[in-house]
PDB file of C-alpha atoms in Angstrom:
ATOM      1  CA  MET O   1       0.028   0.022  -0.041  1.00  0.00           C
ATOM      2  CA  THR O   2       1.432   3.355  -1.067  1.00  0.00           C
ATOM      3  CA  ARG O   3       1.276   6.375   1.005  1.00  0.00           C
ATOM      4  CA  LEU O   4      -0.891   8.083  -1.611  1.00  0.00           C
ATOM      5  CA  PRO O   5      -4.219   6.834  -0.280  1.00  0.00           C
ATOM      6  CA  ALA O   6      -3.277   7.885   3.181  1.00  0.00           C
ATOM      7  CA  ILE O   7      -2.538  11.367   2.001  1.00  0.00           C
ATOM      8  CA  SER O   8      -5.669  11.684  -0.038  1.00  0.00           C
ATOM      9  CA  GLN O   9      -7.721  10.448   2.920  1.00  0.00           C
ATOM     10  CA  TRP O  10      -5.993  13.020   5.120  1.00  0.00           C
ATOM     11  CA  VAL O  11      -6.731  15.791   2.610  1.00  0.00           C
ATOM     12  CA  MET O  12     -10.323  14.638   2.322  1.00  0.00           C
ATOM     13  CA  ARG O  13     -10.840  14.600   6.031  1.00  0.00           C
ATOM     14  CA  ALA O  14      -9.371  18.034   6.310  1.00  0.00           C
ATOM     15  CA  ALA O  15     -11.766  19.308   3.640  1.00  0.00           C
ATOM     16  CA  VAL O  16     -14.758  17.904   5.609  1.00  0.00           C
ATOM     17  CA  ARG O  17     -13.414  19.253   8.935  1.00  0.00           C
ATOM     18  CA  GLN O  18     -12.803  22.695   7.558  1.00  0.00           C
ATOM     19  CA  ALA O  19     -16.158  23.098   5.832  1.00  0.00           C
ATOM     20  CA  PRO O  20     -18.383  25.803   7.190  1.00  0.00           C
ATOM     21  CA  PRO O  21     -21.375  24.493   9.048  1.00  0.00           C
ATOM     22  CA  ALA O  22     -23.750  25.705   6.403  1.00  0.00           C
ATOM     23  CA  ARG O  23     -21.922  23.688   3.817  1.00  0.00           C
ATOM     24  CA  HIS O  24     -21.277  20.655   5.840  1.00  0.00           C
ATOM     25  CA  GLU O  25     -23.788  18.451   4.030  1.00  0.00           C
ATOM     26  CA  TRP O  26     -22.074  19.281   0.703  1.00  0.00           C
ATOM     27  CA  ALA O  27     -18.712  18.354   2.078  1.00  0.00           C
ATOM     28  CA  LEU O  28     -20.068  15.099   3.303  1.00  0.00           C
ATOM     29  CA  ALA O  29     -21.421  14.489  -0.283  1.00  0.00           C
ATOM     30  CA  MET O  30     -17.964  15.024  -1.656  1.00  0.00           C
ATOM     31  CA  GLN O  31     -16.530  12.618   0.843  1.00  0.00           C
ATOM     32  CA  ARG O  32     -19.039   9.921  -0.003  1.00  0.00           C
ATOM     33  CA  GLU O  33     -18.067  10.100  -3.604  1.00  0.00           C
ATOM     34  CA  PHE O  34     -14.384   9.925  -2.522  1.00  0.00           C
ATOM     35  CA  ASP O  35     -15.137   6.784  -0.635  1.00  0.00           C
ATOM     36  CA  THR O  36     -16.541   5.058  -3.769  1.00  0.00           C
ATOM     37  CA  LEU O  37     -13.587   6.016  -5.989  1.00  0.00           C
ATOM     38  CA  GLU O  38     -11.348   3.368  -7.185  1.00  0.00           C
ATOM     39  CA  ASP O  39      -8.612   5.609  -8.409  1.00  0.00           C
ATOM     40  CA  GLY O  40      -7.787   9.343  -8.653  1.00  0.00           C
ATOM     41  CA  HIS O  41      -8.272   9.781  -4.956  1.00  0.00           C
ATOM     42  CA  VAL O  42      -5.827  12.568  -4.574  1.00  0.00           C
ATOM     43  CA  ALA O  43      -7.027  14.766  -7.405  1.00  0.00           C
ATOM     44  CA  TRP O  44     -10.655  14.433  -6.082  1.00  0.00           C
ATOM     45  CA  ALA O  45      -9.622  15.181  -2.532  1.00  0.00           C
ATOM     46  CA  VAL O  46      -7.487  18.238  -3.485  1.00  0.00           C
ATOM     47  CA  GLY O  47     -10.426  19.482  -5.542  1.00  0.00           C
ATOM     48  CA  CYS O  48     -12.646  19.107  -2.497  1.00  0.00           C
ATOM     49  CA  LEU O  49     -10.279  20.863  -0.283  1.00  0.00           C
ATOM     50  CA  ALA O  50     -10.074  23.707  -2.771  1.00  0.00           C
ATOM     51  CA  THR O  51     -13.799  23.952  -2.853  1.00  0.00           C
ATOM     52  CA  VAL O  52     -13.972  24.148   0.949  1.00  0.00           C
ATOM     53  CA  ALA O  53     -11.213  26.750   0.989  1.00  0.00           C
ATOM     54  CA  GLY O  54     -13.230  28.907  -1.379  1.00  0.00           C
ATOM     55  CA  TRP O  55     -16.224  28.595   0.839  1.00  0.00           C
ATOM     56  CA  ARG O  56     -14.238  29.500   3.878  1.00  0.00           C
ATOM     57  CA  LEU O  57     -12.618  32.435   2.069  1.00  0.00           C
ATOM     58  CA  ARG O  58     -15.941  33.899   1.220  1.00  0.00           C
ATOM     59  CA  GLY O  59     -17.238  33.339   4.687  1.00  0.00           C
ATOM     60  CA  GLU O  60     -14.284  35.036   6.277  1.00  0.00           C
ATOM     61  CA  ALA O  61     -13.754  37.904   3.857  1.00  0.00           C
ATOM     62  CA  LEU O  62     -14.611  40.423   6.548  1.00  0.00           C
ATOM     63  CA  TYR O  63     -12.030  38.922   8.872  1.00  0.00           C
ATOM     64  CA  LEU O  64      -9.247  38.954   6.253  1.00  0.00           C
ATOM     65  CA  LEU O  65     -10.103  42.376   5.223  1.00  0.00           C
ATOM     66  CA  LEU O  66      -9.923  43.660   8.836  1.00  0.00           C
ATOM     67  CA  LEU O  67      -6.686  41.712   9.311  1.00  0.00           C
ATOM     68  CA  VAL O  68      -4.962  43.221   6.202  1.00  0.00           C
ATOM     69  CA  SER O  69      -6.326  46.672   7.113  1.00  0.00           C
ATOM     70  CA  ALA O  70      -4.870  46.304  10.588  1.00  0.00           C
ATOM     71  CA  LEU O  71      -1.526  45.137   9.214  1.00  0.00           C
ATOM     72  CA  LEU O  72      -1.328  48.126   6.930  1.00  0.00           C
ATOM     73  CA  LEU O  73      -2.217  50.435   9.877  1.00  0.00           C
ATOM     74  CA  VAL O  74       0.460  48.771  11.943  1.00  0.00           C
ATOM     75  CA  GLU O  75       2.905  49.280   9.185  1.00  0.00           C
ATOM     76  CA  ALA O  76       2.003  52.981   9.018  1.00  0.00           C
ATOM     77  CA  VAL O  77       2.391  53.831  12.706  1.00  0.00           C
ATOM     78  CA  PRO O  78       6.161  53.633  12.998  1.00  0.00           C
ATOM     79  CA  ARG O  79       6.355  55.880   9.900  1.00  0.00           C
ATOM     80  CA  LEU O  80       4.443  58.630  11.583  1.00  0.00           C
ATOM     81  CA  GLU O  81       7.418  60.060  13.192  1.00  0.00           C
ATOM     82  CA  PHE O  82       8.892  60.675   9.703  1.00  0.00           C
ATOM     83  CA  ASP O  83       5.647  62.409   8.714  1.00  0.00           C
ATOM     84  CA  LEU O  84       5.838  64.529  11.896  1.00  0.00           C
ATOM     85  CA  LEU O  85       9.312  65.483  11.047  1.00  0.00           C
ATOM     86  CA  TRP O  86       8.503  66.208   7.404  1.00  0.00           C
ATOM     87  CA  TYR O  87       5.710  68.629   8.396  1.00  0.00           C
ATOM     88  CA  ARG O  88       8.027  70.098  11.030  1.00  0.00           C
ATOM     89  CA  LEU O  89       5.690  69.120  13.840  1.00  0.00           C
ATOM     90  CA  ILE O  90       8.607  67.730  15.766  1.00  0.00           C
ATOM     91  CA  SER O  91      12.192  69.034  15.946  1.00  0.00           C
ATOM     92  CA  ARG O  92      15.022  67.232  14.299  1.00  0.00           C
ATOM     93  CA  SER O  93      16.612  66.576  17.670  1.00  0.00           C
ATOM     94  CA  ALA O  94      13.423  65.043  19.076  1.00  0.00           C
ATOM     95  CA  PHE O  95      13.238  62.825  16.003  1.00  0.00           C
ATOM     96  CA  ILE O  96      16.774  61.636  16.470  1.00  0.00           C
ATOM     97  CA  ALA O  97      16.261  61.056  20.081  1.00  0.00           C
ATOM     98  CA  PHE O  98      13.103  59.055  19.461  1.00  0.00           C
ATOM     99  CA  GLU O  99      14.813  57.057  16.722  1.00  0.00           C
ATOM    100  CA  ARG O 100      17.688  56.239  19.048  1.00  0.00           C
ATOM    101  CA  ASP O 101      15.671  55.087  22.088  1.00  0.00           C
ATOM    102  CA  TYR O 102      12.131  53.997  21.095  1.00  0.00           C
ATOM    103  CA  ALA O 103      11.511  53.556  17.427  1.00  0.00           C
ATOM    104  CA  ALA O 104      12.502  49.924  17.214  1.00  0.00           C
ATOM    105  CA  LEU O 105      10.516  49.100  20.432  1.00  0.00           C
ATOM    106  CA  LEU O 106       7.537  50.913  19.074  1.00  0.00           C
ATOM    107  CA  GLY O 107       7.784  48.966  15.829  1.00  0.00           C
ATOM    108  CA  ILE O 108       7.679  45.728  17.535  1.00  0.00           C
ATOM    109  CA  LEU O 109       5.025  46.555  20.132  1.00  0.00           C
ATOM    110  CA  THR O 110       2.556  48.300  17.693  1.00  0.00           C
ATOM    111  CA  PRO O 111       0.814  45.011  16.660  1.00  0.00           C
ATOM    112  CA  LEU O 112      -0.103  44.361  20.303  1.00  0.00           C
ATOM    113  CA  PRO O 113      -3.503  46.171  20.317  1.00  0.00           C
ATOM    114  CA  VAL O 114      -4.411  44.736  16.862  1.00  0.00           C
ATOM    115  CA  ALA O 115      -3.586  41.210  18.031  1.00  0.00           C
ATOM    116  CA  PHE O 116      -5.601  41.754  21.155  1.00  0.00           C
ATOM    117  CA  LEU O 117      -8.639  42.849  19.224  1.00  0.00           C
ATOM    118  CA  LEU O 118      -8.329  39.956  16.777  1.00  0.00           C
ATOM    119  CA  GLY O 119      -7.795  37.527  19.610  1.00  0.00           C
ATOM    120  CA  ARG O 120     -10.904  38.938  21.375  1.00  0.00           C
ATOM    121  CA  TYR O 121     -13.299  38.911  18.502  1.00  0.00           C
ATOM    122  CA  TRP O 122     -11.985  36.166  16.295  1.00  0.00           C
ATOM    123  CA  PRO O 123     -10.616  33.651  18.810  1.00  0.00           C
ATOM    124  CA  ARG O 124     -10.925  30.757  16.473  1.00  0.00           C
ATOM    125  CA  ARG O 125      -8.299  31.931  14.171  1.00  0.00           C
ATOM    126  CA  PRO O 126      -5.101  32.221  16.238  1.00  0.00           C
ATOM    127  CA  VAL O 127      -2.911  30.381  13.765  1.00  0.00           C
ATOM    128  CA  VAL O 128      -3.834  32.350  10.679  1.00  0.00           C
ATOM    129  CA  THR O 129      -3.660  35.585  12.612  1.00  0.00           C
ATOM    130  CA  ILE O 130      -0.218  34.861  13.915  1.00  0.00           C
ATOM    131  CA  LEU O 131       1.074  33.673  10.621  1.00  0.00           C
ATOM    132  CA  LEU O 132      -0.284  36.626   8.716  1.00  0.00           C
ATOM    133  CA  GLY O 133       0.683  38.989  11.557  1.00  0.00           C
ATOM    134  CA  CYS O 134       4.274  37.711  11.478  1.00  0.00           C
ATOM    135  CA  LEU O 135       4.612  38.746   7.883  1.00  0.00           C
ATOM    136  CA  LEU O 136       4.989  42.041   9.511  1.00  0.00           C
ATOM    137  CA  ALA O 137       7.894  40.785  11.468  1.00  0.00           C
ATOM    138  CA  GLN O 138       9.866  40.452   8.269  1.00  0.00           C
ATOM    139  CA  HIS O 139       9.235  44.130   7.804  1.00  0.00           C
ATOM    140  CA  VAL O 140      10.417  44.768  11.306  1.00  0.00           C
ATOM    141  CA  GLY O 141      13.540  42.626  10.802  1.00  0.00           C
ATOM    142  CA  GLY O 142      14.291  44.235   7.587  1.00  0.00           C
ATOM    143  CA  THR O 143      13.844  47.662   8.986  1.00  0.00           C
ATOM    144  CA  LEU O 144      16.206  46.815  11.843  1.00  0.00           C
ATOM    145  CA  LEU O 145      18.799  45.501   9.405  1.00  0.00           C
ATOM    146  CA  ALA O 146      18.469  48.395   7.023  1.00  0.00           C
ATOM    147  CA  MET O 147      18.591  51.299   9.307  1.00  0.00           C
ATOM    148  CA  ARG O 148      21.933  52.468  10.450  1.00  0.00           C
ATOM    149  CA  ALA O 149      23.020  51.660  14.028  1.00  0.00           C
ATOM    150  CA  VAL O 150      22.742  54.814  16.149  1.00  0.00           C
ATOM    151  CA  GLY O 151      24.163  55.260  19.490  1.00  0.00           C
ATOM    152  CA  GLY O 152      21.981  55.006  22.564  1.00  0.00           C
ATOM    153  CA  SER O 153      21.693  53.816  26.082  1.00  0.00           C
ATOM    154  CA  PHE O 154      18.629  51.541  25.761  1.00  0.00           C
ATOM    155  CA  LEU O 155      20.706  48.364  26.071  1.00  0.00           C
ATOM    156  CA  SER O 156      23.522  49.754  28.182  1.00  0.00           C
ATOM    157  CA  TRP O 157      23.168  46.791  30.474  1.00  0.00           C
ATOM    158  CA  TRP O 158      24.214  44.554  27.640  1.00  0.00           C
ATOM    159  CA  ALA O 159      27.141  46.609  26.317  1.00  0.00           C
ATOM    160  CA  PRO O 160      28.019  50.240  26.547  1.00  0.00           C
ATOM    161  CA  ASP O 161      27.060  51.256  23.034  1.00  0.00           C
ATOM    162  CA  ALA O 162      24.537  48.545  22.386  1.00  0.00           C
ATOM    163  CA  THR O 163      21.249  49.480  20.569  1.00  0.00           C
ATOM    164  CA  LEU O 164      18.297  47.462  19.387  1.00  0.00           C
ATOM    165  CA  TYR O 165      19.538  47.785  15.741  1.00  0.00           C
ATOM    166  CA  MET O 166      22.517  45.711  16.518  1.00  0.00           C
ATOM    167  CA  LEU O 167      20.431  42.704  17.374  1.00  0.00           C
ATOM    168  CA  PRO O 168      20.121  40.128  14.485  1.00  0.00           C
ATOM    169  CA  PRO O 169      16.843  40.088  12.598  1.00  0.00           C
ATOM    170  CA  LEU O 170      15.982  36.769  14.118  1.00  0.00           C
ATOM    171  CA  VAL O 171      15.560  38.422  17.424  1.00  0.00           C
ATOM    172  CA  ALA O 172      13.060  40.979  15.822  1.00  0.00           C
ATOM    173  CA  LEU O 173      11.198  38.053  14.247  1.00  0.00           C
ATOM    174  CA  ALA O 174      10.966  36.141  17.526  1.00  0.00           C
ATOM    175  CA  ALA O 175       9.912  39.341  19.369  1.00  0.00           C
ATOM    176  CA  SER O 176       7.270  40.181  16.940  1.00  0.00           C
ATOM    177  CA  LEU O 177       5.924  36.510  17.159  1.00  0.00           C
ATOM    178  CA  CYS O 178       5.719  36.864  20.881  1.00  0.00           C
ATOM    179  CA  VAL O 179       3.931  40.101  20.662  1.00  0.00           C
ATOM    180  CA  TRP O 180       1.346  38.582  18.364  1.00  0.00           C
ATOM    181  CA  CYS O 181       0.948  35.461  20.470  1.00  0.00           C
ATOM    182  CA  ALA O 182       0.645  37.594  23.584  1.00  0.00           C
ATOM    183  CA  GLY O 183      -1.915  39.939  22.106  1.00  0.00           C
ATOM    184  CA  ILE O 184      -4.111  37.102  20.821  1.00  0.00           C
ATOM    185  CA  SER O 185      -3.899  35.273  24.074  1.00  0.00           C
ATOM    186  CA  LEU O 186      -4.825  38.372  26.026  1.00  0.00           C
ATOM    187  CA  GLY O 187      -7.694  39.058  23.716  1.00  0.00           C
ATOM    188  CA  ALA O 188      -8.899  35.439  24.028  1.00  0.00           C
ATOM    189  CA  TRP O 189      -8.702  35.562  27.816  1.00  0.00           C
ATOM    190  CA  SER O 190     -10.519  38.840  27.889  1.00  0.00           C
ATOM    191  CA  ARG O 191     -13.563  36.912  26.412  1.00  0.00           C
ATOM    192  CA  LEU O 192     -13.630  34.585  29.404  1.00  0.00           C
ATOM    193  CA  PRO O 193     -16.244  35.350  32.033  1.00  0.00           C
ATOM    194  CA  LEU O 194     -14.807  36.743  35.228  1.00  0.00           C
ATOM    195  CA  ALA O 195     -17.054  34.734  37.645  1.00  0.00           C
ATOM    196  CA  THR O 196     -15.517  31.228  38.041  1.00  0.00           C
ATOM    197  CA  GLY O 197     -18.936  29.592  38.755  1.00  0.00           C
ATOM    198  CA  GLY O 198     -20.499  31.007  35.635  1.00  0.00           C
ATOM    199  CA  GLY O 199     -20.288  27.796  33.589  1.00  0.00           C
ATOM    200  CA  HIS O 200     -18.756  27.497  30.085  1.00  0.00           C
ATOM    201  CA  SER O 201     -16.902  30.088  28.013  1.00  0.00           C
ATOM    202  CA  SER O 202     -18.666  31.698  25.164  1.00  0.00           C
ATOM    203  CA  THR O 203     -18.968  29.769  21.932  1.00  0.00           C
ATOM    204  CA  GLY O 204     -17.578  32.402  19.575  1.00  0.00           C
ATOM    205  CA  THR O 205     -19.298  33.630  16.499  1.00  0.00           C
ATOM    206  CA  GLY O 206     -16.327  33.698  14.113  1.00  0.00           C
ATOM    207  CA  ARG O 207     -17.297  30.765  11.845  1.00  0.00           C
ATOM    208  CA  GLU O 208     -19.758  31.210   9.112  1.00  0.00           C
TER     209      GLU O 208
ATOM    210  CA  MET K   1     -36.812  31.776  -3.021  1.00  0.00           C
ATOM    211  CA  PRO K   2     -34.580  30.523  -5.835  1.00  0.00           C
ATOM    212  CA  THR K   3     -33.737  32.854  -8.617  1.00  0.00           C
ATOM    213  CA  ILE K   4     -32.567  32.236 -12.125  1.00  0.00           C
ATOM    214  CA  SER K   5     -32.127  35.762 -13.249  1.00  0.00           C
ATOM    215  CA  ARG K   6     -28.295  35.544 -13.368  1.00  0.00           C
ATOM    216  CA  ARG K   7     -26.671  34.150 -16.566  1.00  0.00           C
ATOM    217  CA  LEU K   8     -25.265  30.735 -16.206  1.00  0.00           C
ATOM    218  CA  SER K   9     -21.665  29.937 -17.010  1.00  0.00           C
ATOM    219  CA  ARG K  10     -20.644  27.672 -19.713  1.00  0.00           C
ATOM    220  CA  GLN K  11     -19.644  24.918 -17.174  1.00  0.00           C
ATOM    221  CA  SER K  12     -22.980  25.337 -15.446  1.00  0.00           C
ATOM    222  CA  LEU K  13     -24.793  24.844 -18.805  1.00  0.00           C
ATOM    223  CA  ILE K  14     -22.659  21.784 -19.443  1.00  0.00           C
ATOM    224  CA  LEU K  15     -23.620  20.404 -16.043  1.00  0.00           C
ATOM    225  CA  LEU K  16     -27.287  21.127 -16.524  1.00  0.00           C
ATOM    226  CA  ASP K  17     -27.139  19.568 -19.924  1.00  0.00           C
ATOM    227  CA  ALA K  18     -25.646  16.384 -18.419  1.00  0.00           C
ATOM    228  CA  LEU K  19     -28.349  16.359 -15.741  1.00  0.00           C
ATOM    229  CA  ALA K  20     -31.078  16.807 -18.516  1.00  0.00           C
ATOM    230  CA  GLU K  21     -29.644  13.963 -20.418  1.00  0.00           C
ATOM    231  CA  GLY K  22     -30.316  11.731 -17.414  1.00  0.00           C
ATOM    232  CA  ALA K  23     -33.943  12.928 -17.522  1.00  0.00           C
ATOM    233  CA  SER K  24     -35.584  12.230 -14.153  1.00  0.00           C
ATOM    234  CA  ARG K  25     -32.916   9.855 -13.038  1.00  0.00           C
ATOM    235  CA  TRP K  26     -30.888  10.682  -9.885  1.00  0.00           C
ATOM    236  CA  GLN K  27     -27.175  11.019 -10.729  1.00  0.00           C
ATOM    237  CA  TYR K  28     -24.258  10.985  -8.342  1.00  0.00           C
ATOM    238  CA  GLY K  29     -21.384  13.463  -8.306  1.00  0.00           C
ATOM    239  CA  LEU K  30     -18.831  11.078  -9.634  1.00  0.00           C
ATOM    240  CA  GLU K  31     -21.059  10.208 -12.500  1.00  0.00           C
ATOM    241  CA  LEU K  32     -21.562  13.829 -13.331  1.00  0.00           C
ATOM    242  CA  ALA K  33     -17.813  14.484 -13.054  1.00  0.00           C
ATOM    243  CA  ARG K  34     -17.136  11.668 -15.638  1.00  0.00           C
ATOM    244  CA  THR K  35     -19.888  12.849 -18.013  1.00  0.00           C
ATOM    245  CA  THR K  36     -18.962  16.451 -17.937  1.00  0.00           C
ATOM    246  CA  GLY K  37     -15.167  16.103 -17.414  1.00  0.00           C
ATOM    247  CA  LEU K  38     -15.411  18.642 -14.508  1.00  0.00           C
ATOM    248  CA  LYS K  39     -12.936  18.191 -11.567  1.00  0.00           C
ATOM    249  CA  SER K  40     -14.409  17.989  -8.129  1.00  0.00           C
ATOM    250  CA  GLY K  41     -13.102  21.501  -7.324  1.00  0.00           C
ATOM    251  CA  THR K  42     -15.185  22.870 -10.179  1.00  0.00           C
ATOM    252  CA  LEU K  43     -18.134  20.520 -10.004  1.00  0.00           C
ATOM    253  CA  TYR K  44     -19.328  21.043  -6.460  1.00  0.00           C
ATOM    254  CA  PRO K  45     -19.351  24.818  -6.456  1.00  0.00           C
ATOM    255  CA  ILE K  46     -21.492  24.675  -9.458  1.00  0.00           C
ATOM    256  CA  LEU K  47     -23.776  22.021  -7.956  1.00  0.00           C
ATOM    257  CA  VAL K  48     -24.221  24.130  -4.837  1.00  0.00           C
ATOM    258  CA  ARG K  49     -24.975  27.263  -6.887  1.00  0.00           C
ATOM    259  CA  LEU K  50     -27.471  25.457  -9.139  1.00  0.00           C
ATOM    260  CA  ALA K  51     -29.160  23.914  -6.097  1.00  0.00           C
ATOM    261  CA  GLU K  52     -29.383  27.270  -4.359  1.00  0.00           C
ATOM    262  CA  ARG K  53     -31.001  28.738  -7.507  1.00  0.00           C
ATOM    263  CA  GLY K  54     -33.464  25.840  -7.686  1.00  0.00           C
ATOM    264  CA  LEU K  55     -32.176  24.547 -10.968  1.00  0.00           C
ATOM    265  CA  LEU K  56     -31.488  21.160  -9.477  1.00  0.00           C
ATOM    266  CA  GLU K  57     -32.647  19.148  -6.568  1.00  0.00           C
ATOM    267  CA  SER K  58     -30.531  16.825  -4.426  1.00  0.00           C
ATOM    268  CA  CYS K  59     -31.199  13.999  -1.973  1.00  0.00           C
ATOM    269  CA  TRP K  60     -29.366  11.238  -0.116  1.00  0.00           C
ATOM    270  CA  LEU K  61     -29.863   7.852  -1.763  1.00  0.00           C
ATOM    271  CA  GLU K  62     -29.327   4.452  -0.151  1.00  0.00           C
ATOM    272  CA  PRO K  63     -26.583   2.635  -1.992  1.00  0.00           C
ATOM    273  CA  GLU K  64     -27.103  -0.516  -4.125  1.00  0.00           C
ATOM    274  CA  ARG K  65     -24.542  -2.465  -2.010  1.00  0.00           C
ATOM    275  CA  PRO K  66     -25.467  -2.945   1.659  1.00  0.00           C
ATOM    276  CA  GLY K  67     -23.129  -1.644   4.297  1.00  0.00           C
ATOM    277  CA  ARG K  68     -22.208   1.383   2.246  1.00  0.00           C
ATOM    278  CA  PRO K  69     -23.165   4.921   3.485  1.00  0.00           C
ATOM    279  CA  PRO K  70     -25.845   6.905   1.573  1.00  0.00           C
ATOM    280  CA  ARG K  71     -24.699   9.055  -1.344  1.00  0.00           C
ATOM    281  CA  HIS K  72     -25.720  12.536  -2.501  1.00  0.00           C
ATOM    282  CA  ALA K  73     -27.601  12.465  -5.759  1.00  0.00           C
ATOM    283  CA  TYR K  74     -28.811  15.240  -8.174  1.00  0.00           C
ATOM    284  CA  ARG K  75     -31.630  15.755 -10.670  1.00  0.00           C
ATOM    285  CA  ILE K  76     -32.639  18.636 -12.773  1.00  0.00           C
ATOM    286  CA  THR K  77     -35.774  20.575 -11.987  1.00  0.00           C
ATOM    287  CA  ALA K  78     -38.372  22.098 -14.222  1.00  0.00           C
ATOM    288  CA  ALA K  79     -36.716  25.483 -13.558  1.00  0.00           C
ATOM    289  CA  GLY K  80     -33.401  24.000 -14.592  1.00  0.00           C
ATOM    290  CA  ARG K  81     -34.881  22.756 -17.866  1.00  0.00           C
ATOM    291  CA  GLY K  82     -36.295  26.129 -18.504  1.00  0.00           C
ATOM    292  CA  ALA K  83     -33.000  27.886 -17.699  1.00  0.00           C
ATOM    293  CA  LEU K  84     -31.203  25.325 -20.072  1.00  0.00           C
ATOM    294  CA  SER K  85     -33.600  25.926 -22.961  1.00  0.00           C
ATOM    295  CA  ALA K  86     -33.449  29.605 -22.495  1.00  0.00           C
ATOM    296  CA  ALA K  87     -29.680  29.545 -22.548  1.00  0.00           C
ATOM    297  CA  SER K  88     -29.591  27.357 -25.656  1.00  0.00           C
ATOM    298  CA  GLN K  89     -31.578  29.937 -27.484  1.00  0.00           C
ATOM    299  CA  ARG K  90     -28.908  32.583 -26.858  1.00  0.00           C
ATOM    300  CA  PRO K  91     -26.362  32.893 -29.764  1.00  0.00           C
ATOM    301  CA  SER K  92     -23.451  32.618 -27.319  1.00  0.00           C
ATOM    302  CA  SER K  93     -24.657  29.331 -26.048  1.00  0.00           C
ATOM    303  CA  LEU K  94     -24.856  27.588 -29.429  1.00  0.00           C
ATOM    304  CA  VAL K  95     -21.412  26.054 -28.857  1.00  0.00           C
ATOM    305  CA  LEU K  96     -22.712  24.195 -25.825  1.00  0.00           C
ATOM    306  CA  LYS K  97     -23.868  21.207 -27.669  1.00  0.00           C
ATOM    307  CA  GLY K  98     -20.550  20.759 -29.301  1.00  0.00           C
ATOM    308  CA  ALA K  99     -18.729  21.148 -25.931  1.00  0.00           C
ATOM    309  CA  VAL K 100     -20.761  18.398 -24.285  1.00  0.00           C
ATOM    310  CA  GLN K 101     -20.310  15.884 -27.133  1.00  0.00           C
TER     311      GLN K 101
END
């Protein structure tokens, strides 16, 4: 027995499992046909998974739209200081001081409120949120790598002239991942009822 | 309330045509896939859409062989026949017959 049937069965089971409740009967219909197939299991199963993915995508369009919008917003926040400088709303010395001490930290921590809100209102999608959210981490890492290292005292406990910009990009990636996980966890926890005797947690309304 | 006001795609018409060929007989998804040449990833979204528009009906049929689970089967409705004949009268749908052959 080759591994192909096992793979196709796994794909088919995943398709049924991931189907939105409103389409569950159709997913079962696809699976029953799959069960009667003698050959071509993989192609059939992959087609079913693609169908279910399409249903899910349509059902979660609002979530994805909000997530992408939030990511764009998060991307924009660290650039605000440049706009403030450009329009002469802050002085050059204030800009340099901010860049030296807080800019990198702000860049890493900015996703926290977004992750919190997504974790609170869409608690069933932590994996997708974290994965998509961490795309931002690449931006953070790239920014840290590209920007010139400026002197500062933020990490003086580590080395006299150490700055956040001296850390390898992997650290920024890990930090961003932690921020997203923490935000989503905090958001999910905030949904739990405060009273311990109050029974079960809420069921969530995220799925179609 | 099902609606048939939207134009049907070429693949939807091919599927409806295959269902109409089977007259009032219930047909399974696999059978339709073989008849029309549509893959599962194309076939089922169309089946769902046609069912929601009332152009086909579906039901769970007990299998011929005992011990097997029921299978979902499909049959064209009167509205489906109407939509098919209306589409075949449009010039752009004249190629449909050739595509199904």
